[in-house]
Amino acid sequence: MNYEPFDDIYHRAAERKGGETALEMLLPGPLTNTQLANISDDRFLAQFTKSIFQSGFVWRVIHNKWPDFEEVFWEFDIEKLLLMPADMLERKSQDTRIVRNFTKVKTVLANAQMIRNVQKEHGSFAQFIADWPEEDIVGLWLYLKKHGERLGGNTGPYALRQLGKDTFILSRDIESYLRANNIIEGGLYTKRSLEAIQRAFNHWQAESGRSLTELSRLIAYGVGENTVQA
């Protein structure tokens, strides 16, 4: 596969964003592994839940209601949530302070259990995420999809990005670029496509020394209308 040189990707993005200085201001990097490992596991559950509720919904509404979500779900205390009886979860789903969607509310308990299972094996969920190698970030996406609830598609990756884990995002602009450059064909989330995308980003990372987060944004800034943050 002949990938577009990183320098071409970078310079195109710089031209569209007003020069290199302006572009660099749009390229926040991910957290270090040490910083990630120090995040409390309840924050992972909180962000997973927030991303799930934002998916297919008006993000601003969830953002404005988020303090109430924190209160309703006991600041996402995992041990406390796992002791909660099923009928209490259903009552919480009818609480007017949050968005009343029982299907999504049930993911709080399911993903709390996923995190608890990882804690038993790895000590902390945060350490597990920090240790996962970026050269197989799609493997982490697939783990969350398989073992979690409603964390497939871009929901899991967006949550990881918000938490500071280094990952690219398959936004519309990124997908458009990948297809235009014949890196993928067919379904975006097929095993074949994900492996091809991972290889491409690994190539650019080795070439440039940039994080996956930065590379993702640079590609998106160079194509389309940038209507979706990468």
Coordinates of N, CA and C in Angstrom, one line a residue:
M1 N 0.8 -1.2 0.0 CA 0.0 0.0 0.0 C 0.9 1.2 0.0
N2 N 0.6 2.1 -0.9 CA 1.3 3.4 -1.0 C 0.5 4.5 -0.3
Y3 N 0.9 4.8 0.9 CA 0.2 5.8 1.7 C 0.7 7.2 1.3
E4 N -0.2 8.2 1.4 CA 0.1 9.6 1.2 C 1.2 10.0 2.2
P5 N 2.3 10.7 1.8 CA 3.3 11.1 2.8 C 2.7 12.0 3.9
F6 N 3.2 11.8 5.1 CA 2.7 12.6 6.2 C 2.8 14.1 5.9
D7 N 4.0 14.5 5.3 CA 4.2 15.9 5.1 C 3.1 16.5 4.2
D8 N 2.6 15.8 3.2 CA 1.5 16.2 2.4 C 0.2 16.4 3.2
I9 N 0.0 15.5 4.1 CA -1.2 15.6 4.9 C -1.1 16.8 5.8
Y10 N 0.0 17.0 6.4 CA 0.2 18.1 7.3 C 0.1 19.5 6.6
H11 N 0.8 19.6 5.5 CA 0.8 20.9 4.8 C -0.6 21.3 4.2
R12 N -1.4 20.2 3.8 CA -2.7 20.5 3.3 C -3.6 21.0 4.5
A13 N -3.5 20.4 5.6 CA -4.2 20.8 6.8 C -3.8 22.2 7.2
A14 N -2.5 22.5 7.2 CA -2.0 23.9 7.6 C -2.6 24.9 6.6
E15 N -2.7 24.6 5.4 CA -3.2 25.6 4.4 C -4.7 25.9 4.7
R16 N -5.4 24.9 5.1 CA -6.8 25.1 5.4 C -7.1 25.7 6.7
K17 N -6.2 25.7 7.6 CA -6.4 26.1 9.0 C -5.6 27.4 9.3
G18 N -5.0 28.1 8.3 CA -4.4 29.3 8.5 C -2.9 29.3 8.9
G19 N -2.3 28.2 8.5 CA -0.8 28.2 8.8 C -0.5 27.2 9.9
E20 N 0.8 26.9 10.0 CA 1.3 25.9 10.9 C 1.0 26.3 12.4
T21 N 1.2 27.5 12.7 CA 1.0 27.9 14.1 C -0.4 27.8 14.5
A22 N -1.3 28.2 13.7 CA -2.8 28.1 14.0 C -3.1 26.6 14.0
L23 N -2.6 25.8 13.1 CA -2.9 24.4 13.1 C -2.5 23.7 14.4
E24 N -1.2 24.0 14.8 CA -0.7 23.3 16.0 C -1.6 23.6 17.3
M25 N -2.2 24.7 17.3 CA -3.1 25.1 18.4 C -4.4 24.2 18.4
L26 N -4.7 23.6 17.3 CA -5.8 22.7 17.1 C -5.5 21.2 17.3
L27 N -4.3 21.0 17.8 CA -3.8 19.6 18.0 C -3.4 19.2 19.4
P28 N -4.4 19.2 20.3 CA -4.1 18.7 21.7 C -3.7 17.2 21.6
G29 N -2.7 16.9 22.4 CA -2.3 15.5 22.5 C -3.1 14.7 23.5
P30 N -2.9 13.4 23.5 CA -3.5 12.5 24.5 C -2.8 12.6 25.8
L31 N -3.3 12.0 26.9 CA -2.7 11.9 28.2 C -1.5 10.9 28.1
T32 N -0.6 11.0 29.0 CA 0.4 9.9 29.1 C -0.2 8.7 29.7
N33 N 0.5 7.6 29.6 CA -0.1 6.3 30.2 C -0.2 6.5 31.8
T34 N 0.8 7.2 32.3 CA 0.8 7.4 33.8 C -0.5 8.3 34.2
Q35 N -0.7 9.3 33.4 CA -1.9 10.1 33.7 C -3.2 9.3 33.5
L36 N -3.3 8.5 32.5 CA -4.5 7.7 32.3 C -4.7 6.7 33.4
A37 N -3.6 6.1 33.9 CA -3.7 5.1 35.0 C -4.2 5.7 36.3
N38 N -4.0 7.0 36.4 CA -4.4 7.7 37.6 C -5.8 8.2 37.6
I39 N -6.5 8.0 36.5 CA -8.0 8.3 36.5 C -8.7 7.3 37.3
S40 N -9.7 7.7 38.1 CA -10.5 6.8 38.9 C -11.4 6.1 37.9
D41 N -11.7 4.8 38.2 CA -12.5 4.0 37.4 C -13.9 4.5 37.2
D42 N -14.4 5.2 38.2 CA -15.8 5.7 38.1 C -15.9 6.7 37.0
R43 N -14.8 7.4 36.6 CA -14.8 8.4 35.5 C -14.9 7.7 34.2
F44 N -14.3 6.5 34.1 CA -14.5 5.7 32.8 C -16.0 5.4 32.6
L45 N -16.6 4.9 33.7 CA -18.0 4.5 33.6 C -18.9 5.8 33.3
A46 N -18.5 6.9 33.9 CA -19.2 8.1 33.7 C -19.1 8.6 32.2
Q47 N -17.9 8.5 31.6 CA -17.7 8.9 30.3 C -18.4 8.0 29.3
F48 N -18.3 6.7 29.6 CA -19.0 5.7 28.7 C -20.5 6.0 28.7
T49 N -21.0 6.3 29.9 CA -22.5 6.6 29.9 C -22.8 7.9 29.2
K50 N -22.0 8.9 29.4 CA -22.2 10.2 28.7 C -22.2 10.0 27.2
S51 N -21.2 9.2 26.7 CA -21.1 9.0 25.3 C -22.3 8.2 24.7
I52 N -22.7 7.3 25.5 CA -23.9 6.5 25.1 C -25.1 7.3 25.0
F53 N -25.4 8.2 26.0 CA -26.5 9.0 25.9 C -26.4 10.1 24.9
Q54 N -25.2 10.6 24.6 CA -25.1 11.6 23.5 C -25.2 11.0 22.1
S55 N -25.0 9.7 22.0 CA -25.1 9.1 20.7 C -26.5 9.1 20.1
G56 N -26.7 9.7 19.0 CA -28.0 9.9 18.4 C -28.9 10.9 19.1
F57 N -28.3 11.7 19.9 CA -29.1 12.7 20.7 C -28.4 14.0 20.6
V58 N -29.1 15.1 21.1 CA -28.5 16.4 21.1 C -27.5 16.4 22.2
W59 N -26.2 16.6 21.9 CA -25.1 16.5 22.9 C -25.3 17.6 23.9
R60 N -25.8 18.8 23.6 CA -25.9 19.9 24.5 C -26.9 19.6 25.6
V61 N -27.9 18.8 25.3 CA -28.9 18.5 26.3 C -28.3 17.6 27.4
I62 N -27.5 16.6 26.9 CA -26.8 15.7 27.9 C -25.8 16.4 28.7
H63 N -25.1 17.3 28.0 CA -24.1 18.1 28.8 C -24.8 19.0 29.9
N64 N -25.9 19.6 29.6 CA -26.5 20.4 30.5 C -27.1 19.6 31.7
K65 N -27.6 18.4 31.4 CA -28.2 17.5 32.4 C -27.1 16.7 33.2
W66 N -25.9 16.8 32.8 CA -24.9 15.9 33.3 C -24.7 15.9 34.8
P67 N -24.7 17.1 35.5 CA -24.7 17.1 36.9 C -25.8 16.3 37.6
D68 N -27.0 16.2 37.0 CA -28.1 15.4 37.5 C -27.8 13.9 37.2
F69 N -27.2 13.6 36.1 CA -26.9 12.2 35.9 C -25.9 11.7 37.0
E70 N -24.9 12.6 37.3 CA -24.0 12.2 38.3 C -24.7 12.0 39.7
E71 N -25.6 12.8 40.0 CA -26.4 12.6 41.2 C -27.2 11.4 41.2
V72 N -28.0 11.2 40.1 CA -28.9 10.0 40.1 C -28.1 8.7 40.2
F73 N -26.9 8.7 39.6 CA -26.1 7.4 39.5 C -25.0 7.4 40.5
W74 N -25.2 8.2 41.6 CA -24.2 8.2 42.7 C -22.8 8.4 42.3
E75 N -22.6 9.4 41.4 CA -21.3 9.7 40.8 C -20.6 8.5 40.3
F76 N -21.4 7.6 39.8 CA -20.9 6.4 39.1 C -20.0 5.5 39.9
D77 N -20.4 5.5 41.2 CA -19.7 4.6 42.2 C -20.0 3.1 41.8
I78 N -19.0 2.4 41.3 CA -19.2 1.1 40.7 C -19.7 0.1 41.7
E79 N -19.1 0.0 42.8 CA -19.5 -0.9 43.8 C -20.9 -0.7 44.3
K80 N -21.3 0.5 44.5 CA -22.6 0.9 44.9 C -23.7 0.5 43.8
L81 N -23.3 0.8 42.6 CA -24.2 0.5 41.5 C -24.4 -1.0 41.3
L82 N -23.4 -1.8 41.5 CA -23.5 -3.2 41.3 C -24.3 -3.9 42.4
L83 N -24.5 -3.2 43.5 CA -25.4 -3.7 44.6 C -26.8 -3.3 44.5
M84 N -27.1 -2.5 43.5 CA -28.4 -1.9 43.3 C -29.4 -3.0 42.7
P85 N -30.6 -3.1 43.3 CA -31.5 -4.1 42.8 C -32.1 -3.7 41.5
A86 N -32.6 -4.6 40.7 CA -33.0 -4.3 39.3 C -34.2 -3.3 39.3
D87 N -35.1 -3.4 40.3 CA -36.2 -2.5 40.3 C -35.8 -1.1 40.6
M88 N -34.7 -0.9 41.3 CA -34.2 0.5 41.5 C -33.7 1.1 40.2
L89 N -33.0 0.3 39.4 CA -32.5 0.7 38.1 C -33.7 1.2 37.2
E90 N -34.7 0.5 37.3 CA -35.9 0.9 36.5 C -36.5 2.2 37.0
R91 N -36.5 2.3 38.3 CA -37.0 3.6 38.8 C -36.1 4.8 38.4
K92 N -34.8 4.5 38.4 CA -33.9 5.6 38.0 C -34.1 6.0 36.6
S93 N -34.5 5.0 35.8 CA -34.8 5.3 34.3 C -36.0 6.2 34.1
Q94 N -36.8 6.4 35.2 CA -38.0 7.3 35.1 C -37.7 8.6 35.8
D95 N -36.5 8.8 36.3 CA -36.2 10.1 37.0 C -36.2 11.2 36.0
T96 N -37.0 12.2 36.2 CA -37.1 13.3 35.3 C -35.9 14.2 35.2
R97 N -34.9 14.0 36.1 CA -33.7 14.8 36.0 C -32.7 14.3 34.9
I98 N -32.9 13.1 34.4 CA -32.1 12.6 33.3 C -32.9 12.3 32.1
V99 N -32.3 11.9 31.0 CA -33.0 11.5 29.8 C -33.6 10.1 30.1
R100 N -34.9 10.0 30.0 CA -35.5 8.7 30.4 C -35.6 7.7 29.2
N101 N -34.5 7.0 29.2 CA -34.3 5.9 28.1 C -33.8 4.7 28.8
F102 N -34.7 3.8 29.1 CA -34.4 2.6 29.9 C -33.3 1.7 29.2
T103 N -33.4 1.7 27.9 CA -32.4 0.9 27.2 C -31.0 1.4 27.5
K104 N -30.8 2.7 27.5 CA -29.5 3.3 27.7 C -29.2 3.3 29.2
V105 N -30.2 3.5 30.0 CA -29.9 3.4 31.5 C -29.4 2.0 31.9
K106 N -29.9 1.0 31.3 CA -29.4 -0.4 31.6 C -27.9 -0.5 31.3
T107 N -27.3 0.3 30.4 CA -25.9 0.2 30.1 C -25.0 0.6 31.3
V108 N -25.6 1.4 32.2 CA -24.8 1.8 33.3 C -24.4 0.6 34.2
L109 N -25.3 -0.3 34.4 CA -25.1 -1.5 35.2 C -24.2 -2.5 34.4
A110 N -24.5 -2.6 33.1 CA -23.7 -3.6 32.3 C -22.3 -3.2 32.2
N111 N -22.0 -1.9 32.0 CA -20.7 -1.4 31.9 C -19.9 -1.3 33.2
A112 N -20.7 -1.1 34.3 CA -20.1 -1.2 35.6 C -19.6 -2.6 35.8
Q113 N -20.3 -3.6 35.4 CA -19.9 -5.0 35.6 C -18.7 -5.3 34.7
M114 N -18.6 -4.8 33.5 CA -17.4 -4.9 32.7 C -16.2 -4.4 33.4
I115 N -16.3 -3.2 33.9 CA -15.2 -2.6 34.6 C -14.8 -3.4 35.8
R116 N -15.8 -3.9 36.5 CA -15.5 -4.7 37.7 C -14.8 -6.0 37.3
N117 N -15.1 -6.6 36.3 CA -14.5 -7.8 35.8 C -13.0 -7.5 35.5
V118 N -12.8 -6.4 34.8 CA -11.4 -6.0 34.5 C -10.6 -5.7 35.7
Q119 N -11.2 -5.1 36.7 CA -10.5 -4.8 37.9 C -10.0 -6.0 38.6
K120 N -10.8 -7.1 38.6 CA -10.4 -8.3 39.2 C -9.2 -8.9 38.6
E121 N -9.0 -8.7 37.3 CA -7.9 -9.3 36.6 C -6.7 -8.4 36.5
H122 N -6.9 -7.1 36.4 CA -5.8 -6.1 36.1 C -5.6 -5.1 37.3
G123 N -6.4 -5.2 38.3 CA -6.2 -4.2 39.4 C -7.1 -3.0 39.3
S124 N -7.0 -2.3 38.1 CA -7.9 -1.2 37.8 C -8.2 -1.1 36.4
F125 N -9.3 -0.6 36.0 CA -9.7 -0.5 34.6 C -8.9 0.6 34.0
A126 N -8.5 1.6 34.7 CA -7.7 2.7 34.2 C -6.3 2.1 33.7
Q127 N -5.8 1.3 34.5 CA -4.5 0.7 34.2 C -4.6 -0.2 33.0
F128 N -5.7 -0.9 32.9 CA -5.9 -1.8 31.7 C -6.0 -0.9 30.4
I129 N -6.7 0.2 30.5 CA -6.8 1.1 29.3 C -5.4 1.7 29.0
A130 N -4.7 2.1 30.1 CA -3.4 2.8 29.9 C -2.4 1.8 29.2
D131 N -2.5 0.5 29.6 CA -1.5 -0.5 29.1 C -1.8 -1.0 27.7
W132 N -3.0 -0.7 27.2 CA -3.4 -1.2 25.9 C -2.6 -0.5 24.8
P133 N -1.9 -1.2 23.9 CA -1.0 -0.6 23.0 C -1.8 0.2 21.9
E134 N -1.3 1.4 21.6 CA -2.0 2.2 20.5 C -1.8 1.6 19.1
E135 N -0.8 0.8 18.9 CA -0.7 0.1 17.6 C -1.8 -0.9 17.3
D136 N -2.6 -1.2 18.3 CA -3.7 -2.1 18.2 C -5.0 -1.4 18.8
I137 N -5.1 -0.1 18.6 CA -6.2 0.6 19.3 C -7.6 0.0 18.8
V138 N -7.7 -0.5 17.6 CA -9.0 -1.0 17.2 C -9.3 -2.3 18.0
G139 N -8.3 -3.0 18.5 CA -8.5 -4.1 19.3 C -9.2 -3.7 20.6
L140 N -8.8 -2.5 21.1 CA -9.5 -2.0 22.3 C -10.9 -1.6 22.0
W141 N -11.1 -1.0 20.8 CA -12.5 -0.8 20.4 C -13.4 -2.0 20.4
L142 N -12.8 -3.1 19.9 CA -13.6 -4.3 19.8 C -13.8 -5.0 21.1
Y143 N -12.8 -4.8 22.0 CA -13.0 -5.3 23.4 C -14.2 -4.6 24.1
L144 N -14.2 -3.3 23.9 CA -15.3 -2.5 24.6 C -16.7 -2.9 23.9
K145 N -16.7 -3.1 22.6 CA -17.9 -3.6 22.0 C -18.4 -4.9 22.4
K146 N -17.4 -5.9 22.6 CA -17.8 -7.2 23.0 C -18.2 -7.4 24.4
H147 N -17.4 -6.7 25.3 CA -17.6 -6.9 26.7 C -18.5 -5.8 27.4
G148 N -18.6 -4.7 26.7 CA -19.4 -3.6 27.2 C -20.8 -3.6 26.6
E149 N -21.5 -2.6 26.8 CA -22.9 -2.5 26.3 C -23.0 -1.1 25.5
R150 N -23.4 -1.2 24.2 CA -23.6 0.0 23.4 C -22.4 0.8 23.3
L151 N -21.2 0.2 23.2 CA -19.9 0.9 23.0 C -19.3 0.6 21.7
G152 N -20.1 0.1 20.7 CA -19.6 -0.2 19.4 C -19.6 1.1 18.6
G153 N -19.3 1.0 17.3 CA -19.2 2.1 16.4 C -18.3 3.2 16.9
N154 N -18.7 4.4 16.8 CA -17.8 5.5 17.3 C -18.0 5.8 18.8
T155 N -19.0 5.2 19.4 CA -19.3 5.5 20.8 C -18.1 5.2 21.8
G156 N -17.5 4.0 21.7 CA -16.4 3.7 22.5 C -15.2 4.5 22.2
P157 N -14.8 4.7 20.9 CA -13.7 5.5 20.6 C -13.8 7.0 21.0
Y158 N -15.0 7.6 20.9 CA -15.2 8.9 21.3 C -15.0 9.0 22.8
A159 N -15.5 8.0 23.6 CA -15.3 8.0 25.0 C -13.9 8.0 25.4
L160 N -13.1 7.1 24.7 CA -11.7 7.0 25.0 C -11.0 8.3 24.7
R161 N -11.4 8.9 23.6 CA -10.7 10.2 23.2 C -11.0 11.3 24.3
Q162 N -12.2 11.3 24.8 CA -12.6 12.3 25.8 C -11.8 12.0 27.1
L163 N -11.5 10.7 27.4 CA -10.8 10.4 28.6 C -9.3 10.6 28.5
G164 N -8.8 10.8 27.2 CA -7.4 11.1 27.0 C -6.6 9.9 26.5
K165 N -7.2 8.8 26.2 CA -6.5 7.7 25.5 C -6.3 8.0 24.1
D166 N -5.1 7.7 23.6 CA -4.7 8.0 22.3 C -5.4 7.1 21.3
T167 N -6.2 7.7 20.4 CA -7.0 7.0 19.5 C -7.4 7.9 18.3
F168 N -7.5 7.3 17.1 CA -8.1 8.0 16.0 C -9.6 7.8 16.1
I169 N -10.3 8.6 15.3 CA -11.8 8.6 15.3 C -12.2 8.5 13.9
L170 N -13.2 7.6 13.6 CA -13.6 7.4 12.2 C -14.8 8.3 11.9
S171 N -14.5 9.6 11.9 CA -15.6 10.6 11.5 C -15.9 10.5 10.0
R172 N -16.9 11.3 9.6 CA -17.2 11.3 8.2 C -16.0 11.7 7.3
D173 N -15.3 12.7 7.8 CA -14.2 13.2 7.0 C -13.1 12.2 6.9
I174 N -12.8 11.5 8.0 CA -11.8 10.5 8.0 C -12.2 9.3 7.1
E175 N -13.4 8.9 7.2 CA -13.9 7.8 6.3 C -13.8 8.3 4.8
S176 N -14.2 9.5 4.5 CA -14.1 10.0 3.2 C -12.6 9.9 2.7
Y177 N -11.7 10.3 3.5 CA -10.3 10.3 3.1 C -9.9 8.8 2.9
L178 N -10.2 7.9 3.8 CA -9.8 6.5 3.7 C -10.3 5.9 2.4
R179 N -11.5 6.2 2.0 CA -12.1 5.6 0.8 C -11.5 6.3 -0.4
A180 N -11.3 7.6 -0.4 CA -10.7 8.3 -1.6 C -9.3 7.8 -1.9
N181 N -8.6 7.4 -0.8 CA -7.2 6.9 -1.0 C -7.1 5.4 -1.0
N182 N -8.3 4.7 -1.2 CA -8.3 3.3 -1.4 C -7.7 2.5 -0.3
I183 N -7.8 3.1 0.9 CA -7.3 2.3 2.1 C -8.3 1.3 2.6
I184 N -9.6 1.7 2.4 CA -10.6 0.7 2.7 C -11.7 0.7 1.6
E185 N -12.4 -0.4 1.5 CA -13.6 -0.5 0.7 C -14.6 -1.4 1.5
G186 N -15.8 -1.3 1.1 CA -16.8 -2.0 1.9 C -17.1 -1.4 3.2
G187 N -17.6 -2.2 4.2 CA -18.0 -1.7 5.4 C -16.9 -1.0 6.2
L188 N -17.2 0.1 6.9 CA -16.2 0.8 7.7 C -15.7 0.0 8.9
Y189 N -16.6 -0.8 9.5 CA -16.3 -1.5 10.8 C -16.0 -3.0 10.6
T190 N -15.8 -3.4 9.4 CA -15.5 -4.8 9.2 C -14.1 -5.1 9.7
K191 N -13.8 -6.3 10.0 CA -12.4 -6.6 10.5 C -11.4 -6.2 9.5
R192 N -11.6 -6.5 8.2 CA -10.7 -6.1 7.2 C -10.4 -4.6 7.1
S193 N -11.5 -3.8 7.2 CA -11.3 -2.4 7.1 C -10.6 -1.8 8.4
L194 N -11.0 -2.3 9.5 CA -10.3 -1.9 10.8 C -8.8 -2.2 10.8
E195 N -8.5 -3.4 10.3 CA -7.1 -3.7 10.3 C -6.3 -2.9 9.3
A196 N -6.9 -2.6 8.1 CA -6.3 -1.7 7.1 C -6.1 -0.3 7.7
I197 N -7.1 0.2 8.4 CA -7.0 1.6 9.0 C -5.9 1.6 10.0
Q198 N -5.9 0.6 10.8 CA -4.8 0.6 11.9 C -3.4 0.6 11.2
R199 N -3.3 -0.2 10.2 CA -2.0 -0.3 9.5 C -1.6 1.1 9.0
A200 N -2.6 1.8 8.4 CA -2.3 3.1 7.8 C -1.9 4.1 8.9
F201 N -2.6 4.1 10.0 CA -2.2 5.1 11.1 C -0.9 4.7 11.7
N202 N -0.6 3.4 11.9 CA 0.7 3.0 12.4 C 1.8 3.4 11.5
H203 N 1.6 3.4 10.2 CA 2.5 3.9 9.2 C 2.8 5.4 9.4
W204 N 1.7 6.2 9.5 CA 1.9 7.6 9.6 C 2.5 7.9 11.0
Q205 N 2.2 7.2 12.0 CA 2.8 7.4 13.3 C 4.3 7.2 13.3
A206 N 4.7 6.1 12.7 CA 6.1 5.8 12.6 C 6.9 6.8 11.7
E207 N 6.2 7.3 10.7 CA 6.8 8.3 9.8 C 6.9 9.7 10.5
S208 N 5.9 10.0 11.3 CA 5.9 11.4 11.8 C 6.2 11.6 13.3
G209 N 6.0 10.5 14.1 CA 6.2 10.6 15.5 C 5.0 11.2 16.2
R210 N 3.9 11.5 15.5 CA 2.7 12.1 16.0 C 1.8 11.1 16.7
S211 N 1.0 11.5 17.6 CA 0.1 10.6 18.2 C -1.1 10.3 17.3
L212 N -1.8 9.2 17.5 CA -3.0 8.9 16.7 C -4.0 10.0 16.8
T213 N -4.1 10.6 17.9 CA -5.1 11.8 18.1 C -4.7 12.9 17.1
E214 N -3.5 13.3 17.1 CA -3.0 14.3 16.2 C -3.2 14.0 14.7
L215 N -2.8 12.7 14.4 CA -2.9 12.3 13.0 C -4.4 12.3 12.6
S216 N -5.3 11.9 13.4 CA -6.7 11.8 13.1 C -7.2 13.2 12.8
R217 N -6.8 14.2 13.6 CA -7.3 15.5 13.4 C -6.7 16.1 12.1
L218 N -5.4 15.9 11.9 CA -4.7 16.4 10.7 C -5.4 15.9 9.4
I219 N -5.7 14.6 9.4 CA -6.3 14.1 8.2 C -7.7 14.8 8.0
A220 N -8.5 14.9 9.0 CA -9.8 15.5 8.9 C -9.7 16.9 8.6
Y221 N -8.8 17.7 9.1 CA -8.7 19.1 8.8 C -8.3 19.3 7.3
G222 N -7.8 18.3 6.7 CA -7.4 18.5 5.3 C -8.4 18.1 4.3
V223 N -9.6 17.6 4.7 CA -10.6 17.2 3.8 C -12.0 17.7 4.2
G224 N -13.0 17.6 3.3 CA -14.3 17.9 3.7 C -14.6 19.3 4.3
E225 N -15.6 19.4 5.0 CA -16.0 20.7 5.7 C -15.7 20.6 7.1
N226 N -15.1 19.6 7.6 CA -14.7 19.4 9.0 C -15.9 19.6 9.9
T227 N -17.1 19.1 9.5 CA -18.3 19.2 10.3 C -18.3 18.4 11.5
V228 N -17.5 17.3 11.5 CA -17.4 16.4 12.7 C -16.0 16.5 13.2
Q229 N -15.9 16.7 14.5 CA -14.6 16.8 15.1 C -13.9 15.4 15.0
A230 N -12.7 15.4 14.6 CA -11.9 14.1 14.5 C -11.1 13.8 15.7

